[in-house]
Amino acid sequence: MIEQSCAQMAPLEEILGRYPREEASLIQVLQDVHRAYNYLPCDVLAKVSQNLGVPLAKVFSVSTFYKAFSLTPQGKIIVRVCTGTACHIRGATQLIDEARRLLEIAPGETTPDMGFTLKTVNCVGACAMAPVLIVGEKVHGNTKPAKVAKALGVEEKHHAH
Amino acid sequence: MITLTVNGKTVRAREGSPLLEAVRAAGVEIPTLCQHEALEPWGGCRLCLVDVTRPEWNGWAKMVVSCMYPAEEGLIVETHTERVVETRRVVLDLLLARCPETPLIQRLAREHGIEKTSYLPNPEPTDCILCGLCTRVCDHIGVFAISSVNRGAGREIAPPFHEAPPDCIGCLACAEVCPTSCIPYETSDARRTIWGKAFEMVRCPKCGKAHITKAQADFYAGRNGVPRSYFETCDACKRQEMARTFSKLSAGAVGGMETGKQGNRETGRP
Ligand code: SF4
Ligand code: SF4
Ligand code: FES
Ligand code: FES
């Protein structure tokens, strides 16, 4: 059942030590695992299930329910473009286009060097600053397409040919 | 016991029992899709909606799901008010959009006057109505092999990682309880497969019928502390054996009583 090569279990041991071994700890453990591994590796989830005594099917159900969790490896930096109503009206589409162009990936994808994952999210609750771009933990409000390259910290590519 | 009225008819019910029982006791039929008498009510399909009110509510009424709402003294239940019927119709219209090719949904929709969904039909038709009966029955048995995964439009019932579920014992309970029969499985004397997992069968030592999987026998034996051999015998043979034992016992008991009586008579006689 495990496709990924055995992920390092060391961070997990430490995470499991932080919480009581009970079902109620599940979400906290998953959040910490996600932070440590940048996604939820399936062999780690199997261990979590065993350790907390929560059936694997339940662990999988919770892991797939929350948008904040990814079951596939993600880039080091997660780039989120808000596509909520306010951001949509104020140009979210152009931000996405610009991010796509710079990173050469579509929303939901990860760059081959595992540097970036591009995502779209619904209203992040900062509509007054629309359109909103979030790079890692940093929120960029009132963004314009021209500012995306700087926010991402990537070189503006001058067309190759 | 308490008394309430359903569509004007007085019925008696156990206090706190689901209103649905009282509705049925009154001989009224309302559709349900996510309810099963062996499982806790869940309130997922919203088809069993009814209006409830009380005299002191001055004409105000609320819509509740009858499979979960507890029966109370003096409650006035109406099962087919205009808004209830209309809401049920919306639910069926949506279900038909999700499952445009599913006979059960087509029939229920037609019974409510819907021939075609008024929404955009699902471009990838499914038969699963997400009633949760399969996962709930599996949880109830204590296996927890499958669950609801993803959310919103992408929600579905699946085993962990969409692979053969490690915990599944191949009991087929999920497939049997599924109202639209949409969980595929195969079973023969030699093998059973469900959710992409293959199982070896156990043959009844008496009649040779392959009636349960090895995994089932192991699971039941592990759980109940009853020897595995008890589960290996099929139900039909178990019943026969039981019948034989009882007839032997009762023959013995009758014989014993007669001897007793005789003894009494003998000793009782002067
Ligand atoms: S067949 Fe497997 S998934 Fe279905 S109820 Fe039985 S144990 Fe659960
Ligand atoms: S598979 Fe069947 S029982 Fe399970 S949720 Fe879907 S319709 Fe209900
Ligand atoms: S719509 Fe983007 S923050 Fe609300
Ligand atoms: S039967 Fe009551 S909500 Fe489904």
Coordinates of C-alpha atoms and ligand atoms in Angstrom, one line a residue:
Chain A
M1 CA 0.0 0.0 0.0
I2 CA 3.0 2.3 0.4
E3 CA 4.2 3.9 -2.8
Q4 CA 6.6 6.4 -1.4
S5 CA 9.9 5.1 -0.2
C6 CA 9.9 4.8 3.5
A7 CA 9.8 8.4 4.8
Q8 CA 11.9 9.3 7.7
M9 CA 10.0 8.3 10.9
A10 CA 12.2 10.3 13.3
P11 CA 10.1 13.5 13.3
L12 CA 7.0 11.4 13.8
E13 CA 8.3 9.8 17.0
E14 CA 8.9 13.2 18.4
I15 CA 5.5 14.5 17.3
L16 CA 3.6 11.6 18.8
G17 CA 5.4 12.2 22.1
R18 CA 3.7 15.7 22.3
Y19 CA 0.1 14.5 22.6
P20 CA -1.9 11.9 24.5
R21 CA -2.3 8.7 22.6
E22 CA -6.0 9.1 21.9
E23 CA -8.4 9.8 19.0
A24 CA -8.8 13.4 20.0
S25 CA -5.1 14.1 19.3
L26 CA -5.5 13.2 15.6
I27 CA -5.8 16.6 14.0
Q28 CA -3.0 18.1 16.0
V29 CA -0.8 15.2 15.1
L30 CA -1.7 15.5 11.5
Q31 CA -1.0 19.3 11.5
D32 CA 2.4 18.7 13.1
V33 CA 3.2 15.9 10.6
H34 CA 2.2 18.2 7.8
R35 CA 4.5 20.9 9.1
A36 CA 7.4 18.5 9.5
Y37 CA 7.1 16.7 6.2
N38 CA 5.3 19.4 4.2
Y39 CA 2.7 16.7 3.3
L40 CA 1.2 13.6 4.8
P41 CA 3.2 10.6 3.7
C42 CA 1.0 7.4 3.7
D43 CA 3.5 5.3 5.7
V44 CA 3.5 8.0 8.3
L45 CA -0.3 8.0 8.4
A46 CA -0.3 4.3 8.9
K47 CA 2.0 4.8 11.9
V48 CA -0.3 7.6 13.3
S49 CA -3.3 5.3 13.0
Q50 CA -1.5 2.5 14.9
N51 CA -0.2 4.8 17.6
L52 CA -3.4 6.7 18.3
G53 CA -5.6 3.6 17.8
V54 CA -7.6 5.4 15.1
P55 CA -8.6 3.2 12.2
L56 CA -6.7 3.9 9.0
A57 CA -9.9 4.6 7.1
K58 CA -10.7 7.4 9.6
V59 CA -7.2 8.9 9.4
F60 CA -7.5 8.9 5.6
S61 CA -11.0 10.5 5.8
V62 CA -9.7 13.3 8.0
S63 CA -6.6 13.8 5.9
T64 CA -8.6 14.2 2.7
F65 CA -11.3 16.4 4.3
Y66 CA -9.2 19.4 5.1
K67 CA -7.8 21.5 2.2
A68 CA -4.8 22.4 4.4
F69 CA -3.5 18.8 4.1
S70 CA -1.8 17.4 1.1
L71 CA -1.3 13.7 0.5
T72 CA 1.4 14.3 -2.2
P73 CA 4.8 15.9 -1.7
Q74 CA 4.7 19.7 -2.0
G75 CA 7.2 22.3 -2.9
K76 CA 9.2 24.1 -0.2
I77 CA 7.2 27.3 -0.7
I78 CA 3.4 27.1 -1.1
V79 CA 2.0 29.9 -3.3
R80 CA -1.7 30.6 -2.7
V81 CA -3.7 32.9 -4.9
C82 CA -7.1 33.9 -3.4
T83 CA -9.9 33.4 -5.9
G84 CA -12.7 34.5 -3.6
T85 CA -15.3 36.9 -4.9
A86 CA -13.5 40.1 -3.9
C87 CA -10.1 38.9 -5.2
H88 CA -11.7 37.5 -8.4
I89 CA -13.2 40.9 -9.1
R90 CA -9.9 42.7 -8.5
G91 CA -7.8 40.5 -10.7
A92 CA -7.0 37.2 -9.2
T93 CA -7.1 35.6 -12.6
Q94 CA -4.2 37.8 -13.8
L95 CA -2.2 36.9 -10.7
I96 CA -2.7 33.2 -11.4
D97 CA -1.7 33.7 -15.0
E98 CA 1.4 35.5 -13.9
A99 CA 2.3 32.9 -11.3
R100 CA 1.7 30.2 -13.9
R101 CA 4.0 31.9 -16.4
L102 CA 6.8 32.4 -13.9
L103 CA 6.7 29.0 -12.3
E104 CA 5.6 27.1 -15.4
I105 CA 3.1 25.1 -13.5
A106 CA -0.7 25.1 -13.2
P107 CA -2.6 25.5 -9.9
G108 CA -2.4 22.3 -8.0
E109 CA 1.0 21.5 -9.4
T110 CA 4.6 21.5 -8.0
T111 CA 7.7 22.6 -9.8
P112 CA 10.0 19.8 -10.8
D113 CA 12.7 21.1 -8.4
M114 CA 10.2 20.9 -5.5
G115 CA 10.7 24.6 -5.0
F116 CA 7.1 25.8 -5.3
T117 CA 3.5 24.5 -5.2
L118 CA 0.9 26.7 -6.7
K119 CA -2.6 26.7 -5.2
T120 CA -5.8 28.6 -5.5
V121 CA -7.8 29.2 -2.3
N122 CA -11.2 30.6 -1.6
C123 CA -11.6 33.8 0.4
V124 CA -8.8 34.0 3.0
G125 CA -10.7 36.7 4.9
A126 CA -8.7 39.7 3.8
C127 CA -11.0 41.0 1.2
A128 CA -10.1 44.7 1.9
M129 CA -6.6 43.8 0.6
A130 CA -7.8 42.1 -2.5
P131 CA -6.4 40.6 -4.6
V132 CA -4.4 38.6 -2.2
L133 CA -1.3 36.5 -2.9
I134 CA 0.2 34.4 -0.1
V135 CA 3.8 33.1 -0.5
G136 CA 4.8 30.7 2.2
E137 CA 3.6 32.5 5.3
K138 CA 3.8 36.0 3.9
V139 CA 0.6 37.7 2.8
H140 CA 0.8 40.2 -0.1
G141 CA -2.3 42.4 -0.4
N142 CA -3.3 44.7 -3.3
T143 CA -1.0 42.7 -5.5
K144 CA -0.5 43.5 -9.2
P145 CA 0.8 41.0 -11.8
A146 CA 4.0 43.0 -12.0
K147 CA 4.7 42.5 -8.4
V148 CA 4.3 38.7 -8.4
A149 CA 7.9 37.9 -9.5
K150 CA 9.3 39.9 -6.6
A151 CA 6.9 38.3 -4.1
L152 CA 7.9 34.9 -5.3
G153 CA 11.6 35.9 -5.2
V154 CA 12.2 34.6 -8.7
E155 CA 14.0 36.3 -11.5
E156 CA 11.8 37.8 -14.2
K157 CA 12.4 35.6 -17.2
H158 CA 13.1 37.5 -20.4
H159 CA 11.6 35.4 -23.1
A160 CA 14.1 32.8 -24.1
H161 CA 14.0 33.2 -27.8
Chain B
M1 CA -45.5 5.7 26.4
I2 CA -46.6 9.1 25.1
T3 CA -49.3 10.1 22.6
L4 CA -48.9 12.3 19.6
T5 CA -50.8 12.8 16.3
V6 CA -49.6 12.0 12.8
N7 CA -51.7 13.6 10.0
G8 CA -54.5 13.9 12.5
K9 CA -54.3 10.3 13.7
T10 CA -53.5 9.6 17.3
V11 CA -50.6 7.2 17.8
R12 CA -48.7 6.0 20.8
A13 CA -44.9 6.0 20.9
R14 CA -42.0 5.4 23.2
E15 CA -40.8 8.8 24.5
G16 CA -37.6 9.8 22.7
S17 CA -38.0 7.2 20.0
P18 CA -37.4 8.5 16.5
L19 CA -40.5 10.2 15.1
L20 CA -40.2 8.0 12.0
E21 CA -41.4 5.0 14.0
A22 CA -44.5 6.8 15.0
V23 CA -45.1 8.0 11.5
R24 CA -44.9 4.4 10.3
A25 CA -47.0 3.1 13.1
A26 CA -49.7 5.5 11.9
G27 CA -49.5 3.7 8.6
V28 CA -48.0 6.7 6.8
E29 CA -45.3 6.1 4.2
I30 CA -42.5 8.6 3.7
P31 CA -39.3 7.9 1.7
T32 CA -36.0 7.3 3.5
L33 CA -32.6 6.5 2.1
C34 CA -30.1 6.7 4.9
Q35 CA -32.0 5.0 7.6
H36 CA -31.6 1.4 8.7
E37 CA -33.1 -0.2 11.8
A38 CA -29.9 -1.8 12.9
L39 CA -27.9 1.5 12.8
E40 CA -28.0 4.8 14.6
P41 CA -30.0 7.4 12.7
W42 CA -27.8 9.8 10.8
G43 CA -30.0 12.4 9.2
G44 CA -28.0 12.4 5.9
C45 CA -30.5 12.2 3.1
R46 CA -33.2 14.6 4.4
L47 CA -36.0 12.8 2.6
C48 CA -37.8 11.8 5.8
L49 CA -38.6 15.5 6.6
V50 CA -41.9 16.3 8.4
D51 CA -43.5 19.3 9.9
V52 CA -43.9 19.4 13.6
T53 CA -45.9 21.8 15.8
R54 CA -47.7 22.1 19.1
P55 CA -50.9 23.9 20.0
E56 CA -49.0 26.5 22.1
W57 CA -46.7 27.4 19.2
N58 CA -49.6 29.5 17.7
G59 CA -49.4 28.1 14.2
W60 CA -45.6 28.1 14.0
A61 CA -44.2 24.8 12.7
K62 CA -40.7 23.6 12.0
M63 CA -39.4 21.0 9.6
V64 CA -37.4 18.3 11.1
V65 CA -35.9 15.0 9.9
S66 CA -38.2 12.4 11.4
C67 CA -35.5 9.6 11.6
M68 CA -33.7 11.7 14.3
Y69 CA -36.3 13.9 16.0
P70 CA -37.4 12.4 19.3
A71 CA -41.1 11.7 19.9
E72 CA -42.7 14.0 22.5
E73 CA -46.0 14.0 24.2
G74 CA -48.6 16.1 22.3
L75 CA -46.5 16.7 19.2
I76 CA -48.5 17.4 16.1
V77 CA -46.8 15.8 13.0
E78 CA -47.7 16.5 9.4
T79 CA -45.9 14.4 6.8
H80 CA -47.2 15.9 3.6
T81 CA -47.6 19.7 4.0
E82 CA -46.9 21.7 0.9
R83 CA -43.4 22.8 2.0
V84 CA -42.4 19.4 3.1
V85 CA -43.4 17.8 -0.2
E86 CA -41.7 20.6 -2.1
T87 CA -38.4 20.2 -0.1
R88 CA -38.5 16.5 -0.6
R89 CA -38.9 17.1 -4.3
V90 CA -35.8 19.4 -4.3
V91 CA -33.8 16.8 -2.5
L92 CA -34.8 14.2 -5.1
D93 CA -34.2 16.6 -8.0
L94 CA -30.6 17.0 -6.7
L95 CA -30.2 13.3 -6.1
L96 CA -31.3 12.7 -9.7
A97 CA -28.8 15.2 -10.9
R98 CA -26.1 13.3 -9.1
C99 CA -27.3 9.9 -10.1
P100 CA -29.3 10.3 -13.3
E101 CA -29.0 6.6 -14.2
T102 CA -29.8 5.0 -10.9
P103 CA -33.1 3.1 -11.0
L104 CA -34.0 3.6 -7.3
I105 CA -33.5 7.3 -7.6
Q106 CA -35.3 7.5 -10.9
R107 CA -38.3 5.7 -9.3
L108 CA -38.4 7.9 -6.2
A109 CA -38.1 11.0 -8.3
R110 CA -40.9 9.8 -10.6
E111 CA -43.1 9.2 -7.6
H112 CA -42.6 12.8 -6.7
G113 CA -43.4 14.0 -10.2
I114 CA -39.8 14.4 -11.5
E115 CA -39.0 12.8 -14.8
K116 CA -35.9 14.7 -15.5
T117 CA -33.7 16.7 -13.1
S118 CA -34.0 20.4 -13.4
Y119 CA -30.3 20.7 -12.6
L120 CA -27.3 19.9 -14.8
P121 CA -27.0 16.1 -14.7
N122 CA -23.8 14.7 -13.5
P123 CA -21.5 14.2 -16.5
E124 CA -19.9 11.3 -14.6
P125 CA -23.0 9.4 -13.4
T126 CA -22.6 7.5 -10.2
D127 CA -24.9 5.2 -8.3
C128 CA -23.6 6.3 -4.9
I129 CA -25.9 8.7 -3.1
L130 CA -23.5 9.1 -0.2
C131 CA -26.0 7.8 2.3
G132 CA -23.2 6.5 4.5
L133 CA -24.9 3.2 5.2
C134 CA -21.9 1.2 4.1
T135 CA -19.4 3.0 6.3
R136 CA -21.8 3.0 9.2
V137 CA -22.5 -0.7 9.0
C138 CA -18.7 -1.4 8.7
D139 CA -18.0 0.8 11.8
H140 CA -20.9 -0.9 13.6
I141 CA -19.3 -4.3 13.1
G142 CA -16.2 -2.8 14.4
V143 CA -14.0 -3.1 11.3
F144 CA -13.8 0.6 10.1
A145 CA -12.4 -0.5 6.7
I146 CA -13.9 2.2 4.5
S147 CA -14.8 5.9 5.0
S148 CA -16.0 9.0 3.3
V149 CA -13.1 10.8 1.6
N150 CA -12.6 14.2 0.2
R151 CA -15.2 16.9 0.5
G152 CA -17.8 18.8 -1.5
A153 CA -18.4 17.7 -5.0
G154 CA -15.5 15.3 -4.9
R155 CA -16.7 13.4 -1.9
E156 CA -16.8 9.6 -2.2
I157 CA -16.7 6.4 -0.3
A158 CA -13.4 4.7 -0.5
P159 CA -10.9 2.6 1.3
P160 CA -7.7 4.2 2.6
F161 CA -5.5 5.5 -0.2
H162 CA -7.9 4.0 -2.7
E163 CA -6.2 0.6 -2.3
A164 CA -7.3 -2.8 -1.0
P165 CA -8.4 -1.9 2.6
P166 CA -6.1 -3.6 5.1
D167 CA -8.8 -3.9 7.7
C168 CA -11.6 -5.3 5.5
I169 CA -12.7 -8.8 6.4
G170 CA -14.9 -9.4 3.3
C171 CA -18.2 -9.7 5.1
L172 CA -20.2 -8.0 2.3
A173 CA -22.3 -6.1 4.9
C174 CA -21.6 -2.8 3.1
A175 CA -22.6 -4.2 -0.3
E176 CA -25.8 -5.7 1.2
V177 CA -26.9 -2.6 3.0
C178 CA -26.3 -0.3 0.0
P179 CA -29.6 0.9 -1.2
T180 CA -28.5 1.3 -4.8
S181 CA -26.3 -1.9 -4.8
C182 CA -23.4 0.1 -6.1
I183 CA -20.6 -1.7 -4.2
P184 CA -19.3 -4.4 -6.6
Y185 CA -18.2 -7.8 -5.3
E186 CA -17.7 -11.3 -6.5
T187 CA -18.1 -14.4 -4.4
S188 CA -17.7 -18.1 -5.1
D189 CA -16.8 -21.2 -3.2
A190 CA -13.2 -20.5 -3.8
R191 CA -12.8 -16.8 -3.5
R192 CA -14.4 -13.5 -2.7
T193 CA -13.4 -10.0 -3.8
I194 CA -14.6 -6.7 -2.6
W195 CA -13.0 -3.2 -2.6
G196 CA -10.2 -4.8 -4.7
K197 CA -9.2 -7.2 -1.9
A198 CA -9.3 -11.0 -2.4
F199 CA -10.3 -13.4 0.4
E200 CA -10.0 -17.1 0.9
M201 CA -13.2 -18.8 1.9
V202 CA -13.9 -21.1 4.8
R203 CA -15.9 -24.3 4.1
C204 CA -18.5 -25.5 6.6
P205 CA -17.1 -28.7 8.0
K206 CA -20.6 -30.3 8.0
C207 CA -22.0 -29.4 4.5
G208 CA -19.0 -28.1 2.7
K209 CA -20.6 -24.8 1.8
A210 CA -18.2 -21.8 1.5
H211 CA -20.1 -19.3 3.6
I212 CA -17.6 -16.9 5.2
T213 CA -14.1 -15.7 4.6
K214 CA -11.1 -16.8 6.6
A215 CA -10.7 -13.2 7.7
Q216 CA -14.2 -13.1 9.0
A217 CA -13.8 -16.3 11.0
D218 CA -10.5 -14.9 12.5
F219 CA -12.1 -11.5 13.3
Y220 CA -15.2 -13.0 15.0
A221 CA -13.2 -15.5 17.0
G222 CA -10.7 -12.8 18.1
R223 CA -13.5 -10.6 19.2
N224 CA -15.8 -12.9 21.0
G225 CA -13.5 -15.3 22.6
V226 CA -15.7 -18.0 21.1
P227 CA -13.6 -20.8 19.4
R228 CA -13.0 -20.3 15.7
S229 CA -14.7 -23.6 14.9
Y230 CA -18.0 -22.2 16.0
F231 CA -17.9 -19.7 13.1
E232 CA -16.7 -22.2 10.6
T233 CA -19.9 -24.1 10.7
C234 CA -22.5 -22.4 8.5
D235 CA -25.7 -21.0 9.9
A236 CA -27.9 -23.7 8.3
C237 CA -25.9 -26.5 9.9
K238 CA -25.7 -24.7 13.2
R239 CA -29.5 -24.5 13.2
Q240 CA -29.8 -28.1 12.4
E241 CA -27.4 -29.0 15.2
M242 CA -29.3 -26.8 17.6
A243 CA -32.6 -28.4 16.6
R244 CA -31.1 -31.8 17.2
T245 CA -29.7 -30.8 20.6
F246 CA -33.0 -29.3 21.6
S247 CA -35.1 -32.3 20.6
K248 CA -32.6 -34.5 22.5
L249 CA -32.8 -32.2 25.5
S250 CA -36.6 -32.0 25.5
A251 CA -36.9 -35.7 25.0
G252 CA -34.7 -36.1 28.1
A253 CA -36.7 -33.5 30.0
V254 CA -40.1 -35.1 29.2
G255 CA -38.7 -38.5 30.1
G256 CA -37.4 -37.1 33.4
M257 CA -40.7 -35.5 34.2
E258 CA -42.6 -38.7 33.6
T259 CA -40.2 -40.7 35.8
G260 CA -40.7 -37.9 38.4
K261 CA -44.5 -38.2 38.2
Q262 CA -44.3 -41.9 38.4
G263 CA -42.2 -41.7 41.5
N264 CA -44.6 -39.3 43.0
R265 CA -47.5 -41.4 42.2
E266 CA -45.8 -44.4 43.6
T267 CA -44.7 -42.7 46.8
G268 CA -47.9 -40.7 47.0
R269 CA -50.0 -43.8 47.1
P270 CA -50.9 -45.1 50.4
Ligands
SF4_1 S1 -16.9 -6.2 3.3 FE1 -15.2 -5.1 4.2 S2 -15.7 -2.9 3.9 FE2 -17.6 -4.1 3.6 S3 -18.6 -4.0 5.7 FE3 -17.4 -5.9 5.5 S4 -15.4 -5.4 6.4 FE4 -16.5 -3.5 6.0
SF4_2 S1 -21.9 3.1 -1.5 FE1 -24.1 2.6 -1.3 S2 -24.3 2.5 1.0 FE2 -22.3 3.5 0.6 S3 -22.8 5.7 0.6 FE3 -22.9 5.1 -1.5 S4 -25.1 4.5 -1.8 FE4 -24.8 4.6 0.4
FES3 S1 -11.9 37.1 -1.6 FE1 -9.8 37.1 -1.4 S2 -9.6 37.6 0.7 FE2 -11.7 37.5 0.5
FES4 S1 -33.9 8.9 6.5 FE1 -33.9 10.6 7.8 S2 -32.5 11.9 6.8 FE2 -32.3 10.0 5.7

